[in-house]
Amino acid sequence: MKHEPDARGHFGPYGGRYVAETLMPALIELEQAYREAVKDPVFNKLFYAILRDYVGRPSPLYLAERLTKAYGGARLYLKREDLNHTGAHKINNTIGQALLARRMGKTRLMAETGAGQHGVATATAAALFGMECEVFMGDEDIRRQAPNVQRMQFLGAKIHPVHSGTATLKDAMSEAMRAWVARVDDTFYVIGSVAGPHPYPSMVRTFQSVIGTETRAQILEKTGRLPDMVIACVGGGSNAAGIFSAFLNETRVRLVGVEAAGFGIRTGKHAASIGAGRIGILHGSKSYLLQDSDGQVQNAHSVSAGLDYPGVGPQHAHWADTARVEYCSITDVEALRAFDELTRLEGILPALESSHALAEAKKRARVLGRKAAIVINLSGRGDKDLDNIVSYKQKHRKH
Amino acid sequence: MNRIIKTFQTLRTQGRKALIGYLTVGDPDLKTSERNIRAALVNGLDILELGVPFSDPTADGPAIQAAGQRALVSGVNLKQILALAARLRRSFKTPMILFSYANPLFRYGYDALCRDAARAGIDGLLVVDLPFEESAELRAPMKRHGLLFIQLIAPTTSPERARRLLAEADGFVYYILVKGVTGKRDRLVADAKKQISQLRTCTDLPIAAGFGISDGAQAREAVRHADAAVVGSALVEAARKGRLAALVRELATAVHGA
Ligand SMILES: Cc1ncc(COP(=O)(O)O)c(C=O)c1O
């Protein structure tokens, strides 16, 4: 099976470039620069050196024995992206894009952010390379991810609060695209997931594929064989695409993407674009999208800001159609329970996003049985979520 | 012959320039919006752009974003917009262009959309986030139904790219004057003249210039170089303030007197 897009960035019927003409030349230039960079040994050497010495890679693959015992089935291995500098997988991608920006002679970075992890990771890369940085973030996310807002400010980034729509990730991305149109000459738009117009979905996957490459080597070293299943949460889908990338052609390795079911799919308040959306066009690509019958984009809901997005990366849409990846969803309540369990049993505070993957692993572990091995991508740490979890629990205890 | 082509031919033989006006349909509700559009048409628009509201208008500034939001709150949809176009067509011969983001059209179905739009008397489509490379899927049914695909060209578009895109274009070229989203600007860009004359070397089609034009003086300046001036945000704001007819008259006098 082929996992690269066609020349115009299509994965089957998905992907492509749905942007205003003003941005087309910039995207064509970016694609060209990206293609040259990834073929350049000097670029790659620098990228991997920074990942090693600055980000702290490789991140460990950890056998969570107490969690395995509690969930009563398959051995559970955690890919510890939470231990990366800045606390999530997002930094892999922002280092890659910032290096590319520098190579292209751009002096400013801009980014959208939901959970704030991508914003922090972009601001960090900007500080490291001495670039200006602007981050677009919805008001609602500024409220629920306050620690990350402060971190970005300390790092020297300028925060643009976005009030439109639901004031979450979708609106932040719309506003970032508007701002990019106006500053396209000197500004590099660092997209935080495998979403957006071509070449972003394949570029971000490439920068995140280090997760999969390491995981594969680590599990082979520890167990002498490939895992039976790899589970990752899916917002835009970058941590999932990154870890899946090394197993795509291993058809015996089941790949599972976990979307956010929010209050439950049937309530309509969720973020399960693949599970409950229809094909549509938003933010530069064609993919599954939460929308009404008139093609107006609907608001997503998830307790986790990083999954609270009505779309999904186009390659995930294609993997869903071709059944290479199974997609399922986990509710807010299930994710919060998994958060508590990992924290108490292993002393690891997972991000709420990653807690969705853990909750799915709980369901799968028993079914697969003790002989099986599951790798869960622990995409980030939960420190950013603590206030949000406290207030969520208080609010929902009252009801 | 398509009404857009005919309009430009007539204007050209008369040595006149065109005023193209954009209004978001359904802002603030369908009835008020229809009244506003009719007022704009009787006061001197040569071509009308009917804006389809979209939840995530990534190429629009605050004025058109807000207009779209009001329209969506009022519940307007594409079907009602086409019905309104059909009513307008009974009273006016003015060319009408449906101006939209891709998703509402895609959801409606490109085939059904082109059929229904042509029936309603629409003459062309302008889809902001559907660049040439992704347009084949829509252009095929458009062609079958006699609708023109209006090509946007930006200040960032290279002459080679412009030539390639415009080889397939029809009606007129919409030249975006600024690197940025829609919305009023204090002053017209300094090098409009240079940009438009460069574009002339890429195409024989009439050139309409837009983005940022908000009053008679700017419109007159634009049509010194271009064949038409497009005004959007300023009309949307004037409609809010009850001075749409006056602004259209001001713009029409400026453009037609140029
Ligand atoms: C820790 C963490 N995991 C996952 C995500 C979701 O993004 P993606 O699906 O691109 O991995 C985010 C986004 O902010 C995140 O911060």
XYZ file of C-alpha atoms and ligand atoms in Angstrom:
673
model
C 0.000 0.000 0.000
C 1.160 3.482 -0.870
C 1.313 6.003 1.941
C 2.620 9.067 0.160
C 0.182 11.536 -1.381
C 0.020 12.171 -5.140
C 1.869 15.124 -6.651
C -0.848 17.532 -5.560
C -1.121 16.222 -2.047
C -4.116 13.910 -2.345
C -4.533 10.790 -0.236
C -7.190 9.042 -2.299
C -9.981 11.610 -2.523
C -8.709 13.561 0.509
C -6.159 16.256 1.161
C -5.179 18.659 -1.594
C -4.864 22.398 -1.291
C -8.005 24.379 -0.672
C -6.711 27.864 0.005
C -7.021 31.348 -1.432
C -4.855 31.989 -4.490
C -2.747 34.411 -2.415
C -1.374 31.450 -0.460
C -0.831 29.060 -3.369
C 2.605 30.355 -4.381
C 3.753 30.166 -0.738
C 2.593 26.556 -0.475
C 4.316 25.612 -3.712
C 7.501 27.277 -2.469
C 7.195 25.499 0.870
C 6.716 22.138 -0.791
C 9.795 22.668 -2.905
C 11.903 23.712 0.074
C 10.628 20.809 2.152
C 11.417 18.253 -0.560
C 14.946 19.570 -0.866
C 15.481 19.740 2.882
C 14.460 16.164 3.654
C 16.847 14.921 0.968
C 19.690 16.988 2.396
C 21.902 14.991 4.803
C 23.024 18.198 6.510
C 19.429 19.158 7.309
C 18.641 15.698 8.615
C 21.752 15.491 10.706
C 20.967 18.816 12.329
C 17.326 17.858 12.885
C 18.213 14.593 14.622
C 21.000 16.198 16.636
C 18.544 18.741 18.041
C 16.000 16.022 18.742
C 18.657 14.110 20.674
C 20.454 16.855 22.579
C 17.693 19.390 23.050
C 14.391 17.493 22.947
C 15.859 14.499 24.765
C 15.206 11.764 22.241
C 14.848 8.894 22.008
C 11.920 8.956 24.383
C 11.683 5.721 26.386
C 9.335 2.866 25.668
C 8.123 1.863 29.108
C 6.379 -1.357 30.134
C 3.669 -0.207 32.538
C 3.422 -3.292 34.723
C 0.957 -2.060 37.314
C -1.320 -0.660 34.643
C -1.039 -3.936 32.729
C -2.043 -5.833 35.821
C -4.964 -3.530 36.563
C -6.317 -3.685 33.021
C -5.964 -7.452 33.130
C -4.716 -8.435 29.693
C -2.141 -7.451 27.097
C 1.188 -6.021 28.189
C 0.968 -2.244 27.917
C 3.966 -0.288 26.653
C 3.932 3.486 26.841
C 5.835 5.544 24.299
C 6.907 8.382 26.565
C 6.463 11.503 24.417
C 5.467 13.187 27.677
C 9.155 13.164 28.636
C 10.175 15.309 25.675
C 11.288 18.852 26.322
C 8.090 20.960 26.571
C 6.069 17.905 27.489
C 4.551 16.542 24.297
C 5.260 15.177 20.842
C 4.539 18.573 19.307
C 8.167 19.699 19.651
C 9.388 17.128 17.074
C 7.397 18.899 14.412
C 8.116 22.472 15.427
C 11.874 21.850 15.427
C 11.553 20.433 11.910
C 9.439 23.306 10.622
C 11.537 25.990 12.334
C 14.675 24.554 10.758
C 12.933 24.631 7.414
C 11.775 28.208 8.015
C 15.329 29.273 8.768
C 16.561 27.516 5.652
C 13.954 29.427 3.634
C 15.092 32.741 5.108
C 11.893 33.415 7.076
C 12.270 35.396 10.263
C 8.880 34.976 11.882
C 6.965 31.907 12.975
C 3.257 31.816 13.561
C 1.074 29.031 14.878
C -2.427 28.106 15.986
C -2.829 26.207 19.186
C -5.551 24.391 21.095
C -4.068 22.756 24.175
C -1.221 25.214 23.991
C 1.314 22.403 23.548
C 1.909 23.260 19.916
C 2.036 26.962 20.777
C 4.597 26.307 23.484
C 6.590 24.061 21.163
C 6.573 26.715 18.432
C 7.517 29.474 20.864
C 10.321 27.248 22.135
C 11.683 26.645 18.639
C 11.437 30.379 17.930
C 13.433 31.151 21.071
C 15.999 28.512 20.159
C 16.496 29.918 16.659
C 16.093 33.577 17.575
C 12.921 34.133 15.598
C 9.780 36.160 16.278
C 6.700 34.156 17.188
C 2.961 34.805 17.158
C 0.438 32.319 18.454
C -3.301 32.315 17.796
C -5.389 30.759 20.532
C -9.113 30.714 21.250
C -10.391 32.503 24.356
C -11.903 29.296 25.699
C -8.574 27.481 25.378
C -6.718 30.406 26.942
C -8.982 29.890 29.930
C -8.614 26.138 30.222
C -4.912 25.904 29.374
C -3.690 28.918 31.334
C -0.275 27.491 32.342
C 0.684 27.111 28.697
C -0.328 30.692 27.919
C 2.101 31.909 30.540
C 4.847 29.663 29.237
C 4.432 31.043 25.718
C 4.605 34.586 27.015
C 7.774 33.882 28.979
C 9.240 32.395 25.817
C 8.647 35.701 24.079
C 5.666 34.769 21.910
C 2.883 37.207 21.206
C -0.533 35.681 21.920
C -3.512 36.652 19.768
C -6.720 35.736 21.583
C -9.412 34.610 19.141
C -13.003 35.395 20.075
C -14.876 34.204 16.991
C -17.002 31.057 16.809
C -16.480 28.749 19.781
C -13.139 30.431 20.530
C -11.305 27.103 20.295
C -8.765 25.486 17.982
C -10.879 25.727 14.812
C -11.261 29.475 15.180
C -7.608 29.912 16.103
C -6.650 28.144 12.890
C -9.007 30.297 10.785
C -7.514 33.419 12.301
C -3.976 32.154 11.779
C -4.722 31.575 8.090
C -6.059 35.126 7.768
C -2.963 36.528 9.410
C -0.708 34.412 7.228
C -2.258 35.818 4.035
C -1.189 39.280 5.164
C 2.386 38.335 6.098
C 3.117 35.537 3.698
C 6.449 37.027 2.550
C 8.383 36.903 5.803
C 6.294 34.529 7.907
C 6.389 30.749 8.168
C 3.109 29.233 9.310
C 3.910 26.290 11.597
C 0.832 24.043 11.486
C 0.629 21.773 14.520
C -0.900 18.643 13.102
C -1.169 16.511 9.971
C -3.885 18.875 8.778
C -4.053 21.920 6.530
C -3.119 22.201 2.853
C -0.447 20.120 1.129
C 2.445 19.748 1.995
C 1.616 20.093 5.700
C -0.047 16.681 6.238
C 2.879 14.727 4.810
C 5.518 17.134 6.137
C 4.234 16.986 9.712
C 3.954 13.211 9.493
C 7.553 13.009 8.320
C 8.785 15.126 11.232
C 6.725 13.030 13.666
C 7.726 9.698 12.155
C 10.672 9.618 14.551
C 8.155 8.387 17.147
C 7.331 5.328 15.069
C 10.914 4.612 14.047
C 12.072 4.610 17.667
C 9.093 2.609 18.905
C 9.692 -0.108 16.367
C 13.341 -0.506 17.312
C 12.559 -0.363 21.034
C 9.789 -2.951 21.005
C 11.890 -5.292 18.878
C 14.724 -4.924 21.334
C 12.513 -5.520 24.353
C 10.292 -8.303 23.062
C 11.916 -9.579 19.910
C 8.770 -8.983 17.908
C 6.388 -6.327 16.660
C 3.464 -5.259 18.849
C -0.020 -6.600 18.230
C -1.558 -3.200 18.433
C -0.569 0.468 18.459
C -3.024 2.970 19.926
C -2.888 6.757 19.662
C -5.319 9.610 20.180
C -6.410 11.603 17.125
C -7.070 15.311 17.182
C -5.637 16.452 13.883
C -3.753 13.183 13.998
C -0.034 13.999 14.196
C 1.045 11.847 17.136
C -0.968 8.977 15.653
C 0.468 9.410 12.153
C 3.946 9.655 13.640
C 3.763 6.415 15.580
C 1.776 4.546 12.908
C 4.284 5.477 10.211
C 6.700 2.651 11.071
C 3.990 -0.025 11.074
C 1.856 0.840 8.053
C 3.154 -1.993 5.950
C 3.064 -4.496 8.819
C -0.480 -5.644 8.301
C -0.356 -7.876 11.382
C 0.088 -4.818 13.590
C -3.337 -3.393 14.276
C -3.404 0.390 14.351
C -6.072 2.143 16.398
C -6.871 5.872 16.305
C -8.945 7.264 19.165
C -11.130 10.304 18.642
C -12.838 12.294 21.388
C -16.455 11.299 22.009
C -16.974 14.230 24.411
C -20.318 13.808 26.161
C -21.066 10.860 23.842
C -21.527 10.605 20.088
C -25.305 10.514 20.422
C -25.405 13.832 22.298
C -23.920 15.588 19.273
C -21.303 17.105 21.603
C -18.104 15.370 20.533
C -15.101 15.697 18.260
C -15.336 12.428 16.333
C -14.862 13.663 12.766
C -14.215 10.208 11.351
C -16.772 8.490 13.556
C -19.624 10.882 12.938
C -18.574 13.441 10.319
C -19.003 13.651 6.554
C -16.564 14.572 3.819
C -15.959 18.298 3.635
C -13.427 21.054 3.030
C -11.926 23.121 5.834
C -8.606 24.822 6.524
C -7.021 23.817 3.280
C -7.891 20.175 2.851
C -10.662 17.748 2.123
C -11.336 15.252 4.883
C -13.985 14.100 7.320
C -15.614 17.077 8.963
C -18.312 17.760 11.535
C -20.812 19.844 9.602
C -24.516 20.404 9.158
C -26.530 19.616 6.041
C -25.745 23.079 4.622
C -22.003 22.531 4.847
C -21.545 24.826 7.852
C -18.871 23.532 10.174
C -20.178 22.379 13.525
C -18.583 22.946 16.862
C -16.639 20.118 18.348
C -16.636 19.293 22.028
C -14.036 17.567 24.128
C -12.747 18.036 27.658
C -9.340 17.902 26.010
C -8.452 21.087 24.161
C -6.044 19.300 21.828
C -8.785 17.024 20.477
C -11.477 19.717 20.345
C -11.439 20.167 16.568
C -14.179 19.359 14.007
C -11.787 18.073 11.335
C -9.037 15.485 11.024
C -5.937 15.081 8.896
C -6.720 13.860 5.352
C -4.507 10.796 5.527
C -6.515 9.532 8.493
C -9.665 9.844 6.387
C -7.979 7.700 3.772
C -6.726 5.157 6.317
C -10.273 4.944 7.681
C -11.757 4.303 4.221
C -9.121 1.711 3.373
C -9.463 0.143 6.842
C -5.710 0.272 7.484
C -6.448 2.010 10.780
C -9.422 1.339 13.048
C -10.983 4.466 14.502
C -13.031 4.566 17.662
C -13.890 7.140 20.290
C -13.647 7.683 24.030
C -15.842 9.973 26.142
C -14.698 12.733 28.495
C -15.622 10.573 31.484
C -13.690 7.532 30.238
C -10.648 9.680 29.511
C -10.732 11.277 32.968
C -10.934 7.833 34.559
C -7.899 6.683 32.565
C -6.081 9.835 33.654
C -6.697 8.931 37.304
C -5.681 5.324 36.788
C -2.340 5.998 35.139
C -1.542 8.710 37.673
C -2.259 6.483 40.668
C -0.865 3.241 39.306
C 2.275 4.443 37.583
C 2.963 7.916 38.913
C 2.648 9.353 35.417
C 0.257 12.249 34.740
C -0.884 11.864 31.142
C -2.277 14.708 29.040
C -6.050 14.506 28.645
C -5.494 13.906 24.938
C -3.294 10.884 25.621
C -5.762 9.695 28.281
C -8.141 8.914 25.421
C -5.629 6.430 24.023
C -5.165 4.900 27.492
C -8.911 4.479 27.945
C -9.120 2.641 24.640
C -6.213 0.415 25.678
C -8.204 -0.548 28.760
C -10.974 -1.880 26.513
C -8.603 -3.680 24.172
C -6.210 -5.197 26.718
C -8.557 -7.901 27.957
C -9.817 -8.767 24.482
C -6.286 -9.265 23.136
C -5.191 -11.283 26.159
C -2.017 -11.646 28.211
C 0.215 -12.840 25.384
C -0.339 -9.710 23.352
C 1.576 -6.435 23.483
C -0.018 -3.031 22.986
C 1.936 0.180 22.464
C 0.152 3.328 23.561
C 1.456 6.658 22.409
C 1.598 8.761 25.539
C 1.648 11.932 23.476
C 2.019 14.400 26.329
C 2.000 15.091 30.026
C -0.959 16.344 31.975
C 0.478 19.223 33.969
C -1.259 21.707 31.673
C -4.623 20.044 32.387
C -4.728 20.037 36.173
C -6.848 23.184 36.641
C -9.149 22.087 33.886
C -9.606 18.633 35.411
C -10.393 20.075 38.825
C -13.027 22.444 37.441
C -14.504 19.787 35.163
C -14.891 17.389 38.070
C -16.479 20.059 40.248
C -18.905 21.080 37.545
C -19.995 17.559 36.806
C -20.292 16.455 40.399
C -22.997 19.090 40.891
C -25.197 17.661 38.148
C -24.169 34.462 -24.619
C -23.286 34.537 -20.953
C -24.458 37.789 -19.359
C -21.029 38.493 -17.823
C -19.272 38.327 -21.182
C -22.009 40.400 -22.784
C -21.817 43.081 -20.102
C -18.077 43.508 -20.514
C -18.414 43.583 -24.302
C -21.042 46.294 -24.137
C -19.043 48.330 -21.657
C -15.928 47.953 -23.737
C -17.602 49.224 -26.880
C -18.972 52.157 -24.880
C -15.544 52.761 -23.353
C -17.016 52.406 -19.879
C -15.865 50.728 -16.690
C -17.870 48.417 -14.454
C -18.899 48.486 -10.819
C -19.074 45.063 -9.183
C -20.723 44.852 -5.768
C -20.639 42.129 -3.128
C -23.247 41.603 -0.433
C -23.560 38.690 1.961
C -26.943 37.112 1.373
C -29.101 36.813 4.484
C -27.430 39.660 6.372
C -29.078 40.303 8.764
C -32.013 38.263 7.445
C -33.242 37.186 4.049
C -35.899 39.868 3.667
C -33.704 42.841 4.590
C -30.937 41.401 2.504
C -33.170 41.147 -0.579
C -34.242 44.753 -0.119
C -30.613 45.858 0.149
C -29.559 43.907 -2.925
C -32.394 45.402 -4.962
C -31.397 48.876 -3.803
C -27.807 48.238 -4.866
C -28.954 46.990 -8.261
C -31.207 49.947 -9.048
C -28.543 52.410 -7.968
C -25.919 51.343 -10.447
C -24.228 47.960 -9.945
C -23.120 46.445 -13.227
C -22.426 43.009 -11.763
C -23.671 41.520 -8.508
C -21.795 39.110 -6.276
C -24.081 37.133 -4.011
C -22.069 36.083 -0.971
C -22.850 32.683 0.515
C -22.231 32.854 4.277
C -19.793 30.306 5.715
C -18.974 29.392 9.294
C -15.203 29.684 8.773
C -14.475 32.471 6.282
C -10.661 32.288 6.297
C -10.183 34.885 3.552
C -12.461 37.534 5.035
C -11.847 40.436 7.356
C -14.086 41.513 10.257
C -16.888 43.165 8.220
C -17.709 40.180 6.020
C -17.066 37.722 8.853
C -19.666 39.509 10.944
C -22.120 39.705 8.028
C -21.784 35.955 7.473
C -22.307 35.298 11.158
C -25.499 37.372 11.197
C -26.731 35.594 8.085
C -26.070 32.166 9.581
C -27.812 33.109 12.817
C -30.838 34.092 10.733
C -30.763 30.565 9.287
C -30.169 31.286 5.609
C -28.931 28.458 3.388
C -27.860 27.936 -0.202
C -31.279 26.822 -1.351
C -32.808 30.074 -0.135
C -29.990 32.038 -1.720
C -30.675 30.430 -5.092
C -34.390 31.121 -4.698
C -33.567 34.757 -4.008
C -31.365 34.845 -7.109
C -34.269 33.503 -9.151
C -36.531 36.283 -7.830
C -33.896 38.901 -8.678
C -33.526 37.452 -12.147
C -37.198 38.158 -12.828
C -36.583 41.884 -12.260
C -32.991 42.419 -13.397
C -30.722 41.520 -16.309
C -27.610 42.259 -14.239
C -25.053 39.427 -14.254
C -24.954 37.551 -10.965
C -22.028 35.660 -9.510
C -22.292 33.285 -6.600
C -19.391 34.041 -4.275
C -18.658 31.248 -1.827
C -16.264 29.056 0.074
C -15.984 25.538 -1.272
C -17.669 23.564 1.490
C -21.275 24.814 1.242
C -21.142 24.132 -2.519
C -19.477 20.742 -2.045
C -22.064 19.706 0.524
C -24.893 20.754 -1.821
C -23.256 18.666 -4.533
C -21.379 20.308 -7.398
C -23.696 18.876 -10.075
C -26.917 19.827 -8.379
C -25.502 23.217 -7.498
C -24.546 24.072 -11.074
C -27.905 22.927 -12.371
C -29.868 24.900 -9.764
C -27.657 27.980 -10.006
C -28.000 28.132 -13.784
C -31.758 27.729 -13.453
C -31.851 30.564 -10.941
C -30.130 32.856 -13.433
C -26.652 32.815 -11.902
C -23.923 33.466 -14.464
C -20.713 32.538 -12.738
C -19.093 31.158 -9.613
C -16.241 32.528 -7.594
C -14.941 30.137 -4.960
C -12.388 31.753 -2.680
C -10.692 28.639 -1.360
C -10.838 26.579 -4.530
C -7.611 27.268 -6.391
C -7.227 26.270 -10.011
C -5.509 22.989 -9.093
C -8.571 21.732 -7.199
C -11.212 23.168 -9.498
C -11.604 20.484 -12.186
C -14.286 18.714 -10.158
C -16.414 21.862 -10.161
C -15.495 23.262 -13.561
C -16.826 20.247 -15.420
C -20.464 20.654 -14.282
C -20.129 24.451 -14.524
C -19.267 24.143 -18.164
C -22.230 21.857 -18.807
C -24.541 24.440 -17.282
C -23.002 27.496 -18.934
C -21.563 28.996 -15.761
C -18.274 30.893 -15.821
C -15.470 30.015 -13.426
C -14.064 33.345 -12.298
C -10.339 33.072 -11.651
C -8.744 34.997 -8.810
C -5.214 36.284 -9.253
C -3.240 37.558 -6.261
C -0.275 39.892 -5.916
C 1.704 36.760 -5.021
C 0.802 34.972 -8.274
C 3.775 34.908 -10.645
C 3.220 35.959 -14.291
C 3.919 32.383 -15.457
C 1.353 31.005 -13.063
C -1.147 33.727 -13.994
C -0.738 32.868 -17.677
C -1.327 29.185 -17.026
C -4.403 29.777 -14.859
C -5.903 32.350 -17.185
C -5.549 30.157 -20.245
C -8.643 28.366 -18.940
C -10.449 31.363 -17.462
C -13.481 33.096 -18.830
C -15.543 36.232 -18.294
C -13.089 38.353 -16.376
C -10.162 38.088 -13.988
C -10.613 39.077 -10.380
C -7.382 40.724 -9.320
C -6.843 40.848 -5.547
C -5.128 44.165 -4.854
C -3.711 43.340 -1.441
C -1.929 40.566 0.364
C -4.528 40.108 3.007
C -8.146 39.428 3.768
C -11.157 41.432 2.621
C -11.842 44.721 4.333
C -11.498 48.448 3.959
C -8.073 49.982 3.573
C -7.207 53.652 4.024
C -5.436 53.848 0.748
C -5.311 51.859 -2.444
C -2.044 49.951 -2.841
C 0.666 52.077 -4.367
C 1.654 49.742 -7.173
C -1.833 48.821 -8.423
C -0.970 50.314 -11.776
C 2.182 48.265 -12.188
C 0.521 45.071 -11.032
C -2.442 45.440 -13.337
C -0.397 46.337 -16.383
C 1.734 43.286 -15.735
C -1.414 41.180 -15.582
C -2.480 42.648 -18.949
C 0.500 40.909 -20.513
C -0.905 37.581 -19.282
C -4.473 37.819 -20.548
C -6.910 39.592 -22.833
C -9.751 39.163 -20.367
C -11.206 42.221 -18.628
C -9.603 42.800 -15.233
C -11.626 43.589 -12.135
C -9.695 44.886 -9.132
C -10.906 44.389 -5.593
C -10.112 44.048 -1.871
C -9.904 47.272 0.050
C -11.884 49.616 -2.209
C -14.356 51.553 -0.096
C -15.268 54.890 -1.647
C -15.689 56.737 -4.914
C -12.149 58.097 -4.964
C -10.579 54.655 -4.512
C -12.931 53.123 -7.076
C -12.036 55.820 -9.602
C -8.350 55.187 -8.916
C -8.832 51.442 -9.430
C -10.598 51.764 -12.775
C -7.915 54.052 -14.112
C -5.992 50.806 -14.526
C -8.585 48.048 -14.286
C -11.807 47.434 -16.228
C -13.898 47.108 -13.113
C -13.810 47.877 -9.414
C -15.120 45.356 -6.890
C -16.508 46.634 -3.599
C -17.515 44.302 -0.768
C -16.881 45.139 2.884
C -17.768 48.800 2.374
C -21.174 47.844 0.918
C -21.815 45.414 3.763
C -21.043 48.136 6.296
C -23.044 50.771 4.440
C -26.049 48.448 4.411
C -25.762 48.169 8.199
C -25.833 51.937 8.494
C -28.702 52.441 6.065
C -26.555 54.221 3.517
C -26.119 51.520 0.919
C -27.979 53.274 -1.904
C -25.971 56.453 -1.379
C -22.657 54.585 -1.435
C -23.576 52.628 -4.560
C -24.500 55.909 -6.296
C -21.200 57.454 -5.235
C -19.254 54.447 -6.496
C -21.232 54.200 -9.731
C -20.727 57.883 -10.508
C -17.005 57.516 -9.866
C -16.618 54.357 -11.941
C -18.875 55.341 -14.818
C -17.527 58.860 -14.993
C -13.957 57.603 -15.163
C -0.487 15.938 24.275
C -1.265 16.042 23.016
N -1.661 14.921 22.408
C -2.388 14.953 21.275
C -2.778 16.139 20.712
C -3.625 16.090 19.477
O -2.958 16.407 18.312
P -2.578 15.316 17.231
O -3.802 14.531 16.951
O -2.111 16.094 16.068
O -1.511 14.472 17.793
C -2.380 17.347 21.298
C -2.765 18.630 20.706
O -2.649 19.681 21.234
C -1.596 17.286 22.482
O -1.200 18.413 23.101
